[in-house]
Each structure stands twice: as C-alpha cells, then as structure tokens.
Amino acid sequence: MSNEPTENPAPAEVTAAELEQLRSAAAKAAEAWDKLLRTTADLENYKKRAARERVEAETAAQTRVLSRFLPVLDNFEMALAAVSGAADPAAKSLLAGVQMIAQQFRGALLESGVEEINAVGQAFDPNLHEAVSQQESAEVPEGQVLQQLRKGYRLRERLLRPASVIVARPPGSAGGPAS
C-alpha cells in the first residue's frame, strides 16, 4: 500500500433529466416556502383579529350591563334630592343611608371605568349631549349648555348615554316660542 493520496474521481456530469428534476424540486421548494410564509402571515392576522374581536365583545357586554345600572343611579339621585331639605330626624337618617349607598354605587361604576359627562357650561357636542330644547339667554353664549336634565355617562371612550341638555340661543332668535 502506498501512502499516496487517492484522487477523487471527476464529478459526474449532470444529465439534462437530472437538471430538470433539480429545477422542478427547487421550484416546488420555493412554492412551499412561499405558502408557509403566507400561512404564517394569515395565522398572525387571525390572532390579531380574534384578540381585537374579543376585546370588542367584552366592551360591548360591559356596556350593556353598565347601561342597565344608570337608571338605578338616577333613582338614587332623585331620592337624595327629594329628602335633602327635610328637617325630620328620620328623614335625615334615611338621607344619610341613601347618600352612602349612592356614593358606594358611584364608586363601583367609577372602578368599572364609567365616567360622568359634565355638560353644564360646556359647548354643545352632539357626540356627548342630547339637546332636548333651546332656551334664550343673554348671559351664556349661543350653543353652550345651559342646563343638564339627565346626566350622561361613558365607559372609557364609548358613550353609554348622552347627557340630556338645554342649549342656549341668543335672545329674540327664532327656534322656539319666545318667553
């Protein structure tokens, strides 16, 4: 045996058929890779869409539930207004109890993300306010809220209920019966 290195045989020539097979396999691999990339992108888009839809569904459910509590809060506030001027000790005791319940109720709504819309003195905004009438006013600029008849609320950025308001108009202007 000799210690001479063995020579590698010359690379075999690739036949036209083998070359065509390699090209076909490369095209299939490229097609499979493209399909994988598209499928991966579709899956990511689906995950994002599903997460967005889940958040929207949760917010819609919260909105429905919390909207049902707003008339209850209105009734608490009407009860407070009805007994607020009473001098009777029993009425004062009732007032203190109702005030505590109403405050606790407001706190629970606030913790849930419900915010009161403060309309008085603000410019009328049809996205937040519901104008039920107009009233002439020389003291308040036209289009400003004069009086709030019913409080409005929103859940974060979503409107739960618009504030019912009376909007100022200039004296002597058309738009309703003159005083």
PDB file of C-alpha atoms in Angstrom:
ATOM      1  CA  MET A   1       0.000   0.000   0.000  1.00  0.00           C
ATOM      2  CA  SER A   2       1.180   3.384  -0.784  1.00  0.00           C
ATOM      3  CA  ASN A   3       0.606   6.466   1.242  1.00  0.00           C
ATOM      4  CA  GLU A   4      -0.177   8.499  -1.752  1.00  0.00           C
ATOM      5  CA  PRO A   5      -3.445  10.352  -1.598  1.00  0.00           C
ATOM      6  CA  THR A   6      -6.168   8.870  -3.647  1.00  0.00           C
ATOM      7  CA  GLU A   7      -7.586  11.075  -6.229  1.00  0.00           C
ATOM      8  CA  ASN A   8     -11.259  11.830  -6.220  1.00  0.00           C
ATOM      9  CA  PRO A   9     -12.905  10.763  -9.333  1.00  0.00           C
ATOM     10  CA  ALA A  10     -14.034  13.600 -11.567  1.00  0.00           C
ATOM     11  CA  PRO A  11     -17.529  14.837 -10.775  1.00  0.00           C
ATOM     12  CA  ALA A  12     -20.071  13.090 -12.851  1.00  0.00           C
ATOM     13  CA  GLU A  13     -21.749  15.154 -15.447  1.00  0.00           C
ATOM     14  CA  VAL A  14     -25.348  16.092 -14.591  1.00  0.00           C
ATOM     15  CA  THR A  15     -27.688  14.872 -17.238  1.00  0.00           C
ATOM     16  CA  ALA A  16     -30.406  17.064 -18.668  1.00  0.00           C
ATOM     17  CA  ALA A  17     -33.080  14.935 -16.970  1.00  0.00           C
ATOM     18  CA  GLU A  18     -31.394  15.273 -13.570  1.00  0.00           C
ATOM     19  CA  LEU A  19     -31.041  19.023 -14.082  1.00  0.00           C
ATOM     20  CA  GLU A  20     -34.724  19.284 -14.887  1.00  0.00           C
ATOM     21  CA  GLN A  21     -35.538  17.266 -11.754  1.00  0.00           C
ATOM     22  CA  LEU A  22     -33.419  19.636  -9.639  1.00  0.00           C
ATOM     23  CA  ARG A  23     -35.121  22.680 -11.158  1.00  0.00           C
ATOM     24  CA  SER A  24     -38.537  21.147 -10.525  1.00  0.00           C
ATOM     25  CA  ALA A  25     -37.609  20.322  -6.906  1.00  0.00           C
ATOM     26  CA  ALA A  26     -36.266  23.884  -6.381  1.00  0.00           C
ATOM     27  CA  ALA A  27     -39.486  25.368  -7.799  1.00  0.00           C
ATOM     28  CA  LYS A  28     -41.584  23.152  -5.507  1.00  0.00           C
ATOM     29  CA  ALA A  29     -39.447  24.132  -2.516  1.00  0.00           C
ATOM     30  CA  ALA A  30     -39.826  27.832  -3.361  1.00  0.00           C
ATOM     31  CA  GLU A  31     -43.584  27.372  -3.739  1.00  0.00           C
ATOM     32  CA  ALA A  32     -43.792  25.530  -0.395  1.00  0.00           C
ATOM     33  CA  TRP A  33     -41.725  28.277   1.286  1.00  0.00           C
ATOM     34  CA  ASP A  34     -43.999  30.982  -0.144  1.00  0.00           C
ATOM     35  CA  LYS A  35     -47.063  29.045   1.026  1.00  0.00           C
ATOM     36  CA  LEU A  36     -45.535  28.702   4.515  1.00  0.00           C
ATOM     37  CA  LEU A  37     -44.861  32.445   4.690  1.00  0.00           C
ATOM     38  CA  ARG A  38     -48.423  33.265   3.590  1.00  0.00           C
ATOM     39  CA  THR A  39     -49.938  30.776   6.031  1.00  0.00           C
ATOM     40  CA  THR A  40     -47.838  32.176   8.863  1.00  0.00           C
ATOM     41  CA  ALA A  41     -48.940  35.720   7.993  1.00  0.00           C
ATOM     42  CA  ASP A  42     -52.585  34.600   7.799  1.00  0.00           C
ATOM     43  CA  LEU A  43     -52.281  32.967  11.219  1.00  0.00           C
ATOM     44  CA  GLU A  44     -50.797  36.134  12.743  1.00  0.00           C
ATOM     45  CA  ASN A  45     -53.566  38.238  11.189  1.00  0.00           C
ATOM     46  CA  TYR A  46     -56.158  35.811  12.542  1.00  0.00           C
ATOM     47  CA  LYS A  47     -54.684  36.021  16.051  1.00  0.00           C
ATOM     48  CA  LYS A  48     -54.742  39.822  15.956  1.00  0.00           C
ATOM     49  CA  ARG A  49     -58.302  39.917  14.597  1.00  0.00           C
ATOM     50  CA  ALA A  50     -59.514  37.379  17.186  1.00  0.00           C
ATOM     51  CA  ALA A  51     -57.930  39.374  20.027  1.00  0.00           C
ATOM     52  CA  ARG A  52     -59.486  42.611  18.718  1.00  0.00           C
ATOM     53  CA  GLU A  53     -62.912  40.953  18.384  1.00  0.00           C
ATOM     54  CA  ARG A  54     -62.631  39.507  21.908  1.00  0.00           C
ATOM     55  CA  VAL A  55     -61.894  42.968  23.349  1.00  0.00           C
ATOM     56  CA  GLU A  56     -64.793  44.462  21.376  1.00  0.00           C
ATOM     57  CA  ALA A  57     -67.160  41.732  22.596  1.00  0.00           C
ATOM     58  CA  GLU A  58     -66.071  42.251  26.215  1.00  0.00           C
ATOM     59  CA  THR A  59     -66.558  46.012  25.898  1.00  0.00           C
ATOM     60  CA  ALA A  60     -69.994  45.536  24.320  1.00  0.00           C
ATOM     61  CA  ALA A  61     -71.021  43.203  27.154  1.00  0.00           C
ATOM     62  CA  GLN A  62     -69.749  45.673  29.763  1.00  0.00           C
ATOM     63  CA  THR A  63     -71.614  48.465  28.008  1.00  0.00           C
ATOM     64  CA  ARG A  64     -74.899  46.529  28.079  1.00  0.00           C
ATOM     65  CA  VAL A  65     -74.580  45.619  31.752  1.00  0.00           C
ATOM     66  CA  LEU A  66     -73.394  49.007  32.982  1.00  0.00           C
ATOM     67  CA  SER A  67     -76.066  50.840  30.950  1.00  0.00           C
ATOM     68  CA  ARG A  68     -78.715  48.942  32.911  1.00  0.00           C
ATOM     69  CA  PHE A  69     -77.381  50.395  36.167  1.00  0.00           C
ATOM     70  CA  LEU A  70     -77.596  54.044  35.090  1.00  0.00           C
ATOM     71  CA  PRO A  71     -81.369  54.369  35.762  1.00  0.00           C
ATOM     72  CA  VAL A  72     -80.750  52.903  39.236  1.00  0.00           C
ATOM     73  CA  LEU A  73     -78.213  55.654  39.908  1.00  0.00           C
ATOM     74  CA  ASP A  74     -80.705  58.220  38.555  1.00  0.00           C
ATOM     75  CA  ASN A  75     -83.295  56.947  41.048  1.00  0.00           C
ATOM     76  CA  PHE A  76     -80.812  57.205  43.917  1.00  0.00           C
ATOM     77  CA  GLU A  77     -80.093  60.798  42.967  1.00  0.00           C
ATOM     78  CA  MET A  78     -83.809  61.618  42.734  1.00  0.00           C
ATOM     79  CA  ALA A  79     -84.327  60.090  46.197  1.00  0.00           C
ATOM     80  CA  LEU A  80     -81.474  62.215  47.535  1.00  0.00           C
ATOM     81  CA  ALA A  81     -82.979  65.351  46.007  1.00  0.00           C
ATOM     82  CA  ALA A  82     -86.416  64.515  47.400  1.00  0.00           C
ATOM     83  CA  VAL A  83     -85.266  64.198  51.022  1.00  0.00           C
ATOM     84  CA  SER A  84     -82.325  66.627  51.003  1.00  0.00           C
ATOM     85  CA  GLY A  85     -84.244  69.534  52.537  1.00  0.00           C
ATOM     86  CA  ALA A  86     -86.135  67.536  55.145  1.00  0.00           C
ATOM     87  CA  ALA A  87     -85.832  68.608  58.783  1.00  0.00           C
ATOM     88  CA  ASP A  88     -87.300  65.431  60.248  1.00  0.00           C
ATOM     89  CA  PRO A  89     -84.614  63.332  62.041  1.00  0.00           C
ATOM     90  CA  ALA A  90     -85.934  60.122  60.445  1.00  0.00           C
ATOM     91  CA  ALA A  91     -85.681  61.709  57.002  1.00  0.00           C
ATOM     92  CA  LYS A  92     -82.131  62.869  57.766  1.00  0.00           C
ATOM     93  CA  SER A  93     -81.195  59.350  58.798  1.00  0.00           C
ATOM     94  CA  LEU A  94     -82.713  58.000  55.593  1.00  0.00           C
ATOM     95  CA  LEU A  95     -80.852  60.662  53.624  1.00  0.00           C
ATOM     96  CA  ALA A  96     -77.514  59.659  55.178  1.00  0.00           C
ATOM     97  CA  GLY A  97     -78.112  55.986  54.332  1.00  0.00           C
ATOM     98  CA  VAL A  98     -79.158  56.698  50.760  1.00  0.00           C
ATOM     99  CA  GLN A  99     -76.145  59.008  50.335  1.00  0.00           C
ATOM    100  CA  MET A 100     -73.801  56.232  51.454  1.00  0.00           C
ATOM    101  CA  ILE A 101     -75.392  53.716  49.083  1.00  0.00           C
ATOM    102  CA  ALA A 102     -75.332  56.180  46.177  1.00  0.00           C
ATOM    103  CA  GLN A 103     -71.677  57.030  46.861  1.00  0.00           C
ATOM    104  CA  GLN A 104     -70.738  53.353  47.000  1.00  0.00           C
ATOM    105  CA  PHE A 105     -72.649  52.758  43.767  1.00  0.00           C
ATOM    106  CA  ARG A 106     -70.886  55.670  42.033  1.00  0.00           C
ATOM    107  CA  GLY A 107     -67.538  54.316  43.270  1.00  0.00           C
ATOM    108  CA  ALA A 108     -68.260  50.856  41.864  1.00  0.00           C
ATOM    109  CA  LEU A 109     -69.194  52.360  38.487  1.00  0.00           C
ATOM    110  CA  LEU A 110     -66.060  54.521  38.509  1.00  0.00           C
ATOM    111  CA  GLU A 111     -63.881  51.475  39.246  1.00  0.00           C
ATOM    112  CA  SER A 112     -65.540  49.780  36.271  1.00  0.00           C
ATOM    113  CA  GLY A 113     -64.447  52.665  34.024  1.00  0.00           C
ATOM    114  CA  VAL A 114     -67.733  54.610  33.936  1.00  0.00           C
ATOM    115  CA  GLU A 115     -67.240  58.373  33.851  1.00  0.00           C
ATOM    116  CA  GLU A 116     -69.873  61.058  34.248  1.00  0.00           C
ATOM    117  CA  ILE A 117     -70.166  63.554  31.396  1.00  0.00           C
ATOM    118  CA  ASN A 118     -70.144  67.090  32.773  1.00  0.00           C
ATOM    119  CA  ALA A 119     -72.260  69.095  30.352  1.00  0.00           C
ATOM    120  CA  VAL A 120     -73.188  72.350  32.135  1.00  0.00           C
ATOM    121  CA  GLY A 121     -71.202  75.290  30.822  1.00  0.00           C
ATOM    122  CA  GLN A 122     -69.676  73.239  28.019  1.00  0.00           C
ATOM    123  CA  ALA A 123     -70.150  73.820  24.302  1.00  0.00           C
ATOM    124  CA  PHE A 124     -72.887  71.572  22.925  1.00  0.00           C
ATOM    125  CA  ASP A 125     -71.340  68.408  21.490  1.00  0.00           C
ATOM    126  CA  PRO A 126     -73.758  66.117  19.632  1.00  0.00           C
ATOM    127  CA  ASN A 127     -71.402  63.210  20.299  1.00  0.00           C
ATOM    128  CA  LEU A 128     -71.872  63.595  24.080  1.00  0.00           C
ATOM    129  CA  HIS A 129     -75.064  65.618  24.528  1.00  0.00           C
ATOM    130  CA  GLU A 130     -78.689  65.212  23.519  1.00  0.00           C
ATOM    131  CA  ALA A 131     -80.380  68.606  23.112  1.00  0.00           C
ATOM    132  CA  VAL A 132     -83.976  68.360  24.283  1.00  0.00           C
ATOM    133  CA  SER A 133     -84.679  72.086  23.873  1.00  0.00           C
ATOM    134  CA  GLN A 134     -83.196  75.534  23.483  1.00  0.00           C
ATOM    135  CA  GLN A 135     -83.621  78.495  25.772  1.00  0.00           C
ATOM    136  CA  GLU A 136     -82.893  82.160  25.184  1.00  0.00           C
ATOM    137  CA  SER A 137     -80.006  83.518  27.230  1.00  0.00           C
ATOM    138  CA  ALA A 138     -78.145  86.812  27.158  1.00  0.00           C
ATOM    139  CA  GLU A 139     -75.587  85.611  29.732  1.00  0.00           C
ATOM    140  CA  VAL A 140     -74.478  82.377  28.067  1.00  0.00           C
ATOM    141  CA  PRO A 141     -73.037  82.194  24.528  1.00  0.00           C
ATOM    142  CA  GLU A 142     -75.087  80.543  21.828  1.00  0.00           C
ATOM    143  CA  GLY A 143     -74.557  76.787  21.591  1.00  0.00           C
ATOM    144  CA  GLN A 144     -73.438  76.395  25.187  1.00  0.00           C
ATOM    145  CA  VAL A 145     -75.220  74.024  27.576  1.00  0.00           C
ATOM    146  CA  LEU A 146     -77.441  75.999  29.964  1.00  0.00           C
ATOM    147  CA  GLN A 147     -78.884  73.145  31.978  1.00  0.00           C
ATOM    148  CA  GLN A 148     -78.391  69.407  32.278  1.00  0.00           C
ATOM    149  CA  LEU A 149     -81.640  67.487  32.705  1.00  0.00           C
ATOM    150  CA  ARG A 150     -80.144  63.998  32.882  1.00  0.00           C
ATOM    151  CA  LYS A 151     -76.530  63.023  33.418  1.00  0.00           C
ATOM    152  CA  GLY A 152     -74.610  61.377  30.630  1.00  0.00           C
ATOM    153  CA  TYR A 153     -72.045  58.631  31.046  1.00  0.00           C
ATOM    154  CA  ARG A 154     -69.306  56.970  29.061  1.00  0.00           C
ATOM    155  CA  LEU A 155     -67.330  53.783  29.527  1.00  0.00           C
ATOM    156  CA  ARG A 156     -63.769  54.864  28.817  1.00  0.00           C
ATOM    157  CA  GLU A 157     -64.164  56.281  25.298  1.00  0.00           C
ATOM    158  CA  ARG A 158     -67.512  54.617  24.493  1.00  0.00           C
ATOM    159  CA  LEU A 159     -70.695  56.595  25.116  1.00  0.00           C
ATOM    160  CA  LEU A 160     -73.133  54.775  27.401  1.00  0.00           C
ATOM    161  CA  ARG A 161     -75.767  57.505  27.496  1.00  0.00           C
ATOM    162  CA  PRO A 162     -75.674  61.102  26.254  1.00  0.00           C
ATOM    163  CA  ALA A 163     -76.415  63.903  28.691  1.00  0.00           C
ATOM    164  CA  SER A 164     -79.869  65.410  28.086  1.00  0.00           C
ATOM    165  CA  VAL A 165     -79.378  69.167  27.956  1.00  0.00           C
ATOM    166  CA  ILE A 166     -80.944  72.538  27.251  1.00  0.00           C
ATOM    167  CA  VAL A 167     -78.830  74.636  24.895  1.00  0.00           C
ATOM    168  CA  ALA A 168     -78.559  78.448  24.886  1.00  0.00           C
ATOM    169  CA  ARG A 169     -79.695  80.547  21.970  1.00  0.00           C
ATOM    170  CA  PRO A 170     -79.487  84.307  21.567  1.00  0.00           C
ATOM    171  CA  PRO A 171     -82.478  86.394  22.781  1.00  0.00           C
ATOM    172  CA  GLY A 172     -85.034  87.171  20.111  1.00  0.00           C
ATOM    173  CA  SER A 173     -83.816  84.444  17.741  1.00  0.00           C
ATOM    174  CA  ALA A 174     -86.165  82.042  16.022  1.00  0.00           C
ATOM    175  CA  GLY A 175     -86.111  78.445  17.098  1.00  0.00           C
ATOM    176  CA  GLY A 176     -88.852  78.133  19.609  1.00  0.00           C
ATOM    177  CA  PRO A 177     -91.526  80.015  21.496  1.00  0.00           C
ATOM    178  CA  ALA A 178     -90.420  83.410  22.796  1.00  0.00           C
ATOM    179  CA  SER A 179     -90.542  83.990  26.536  1.00  0.00           C
TER     180      SER A 179
END
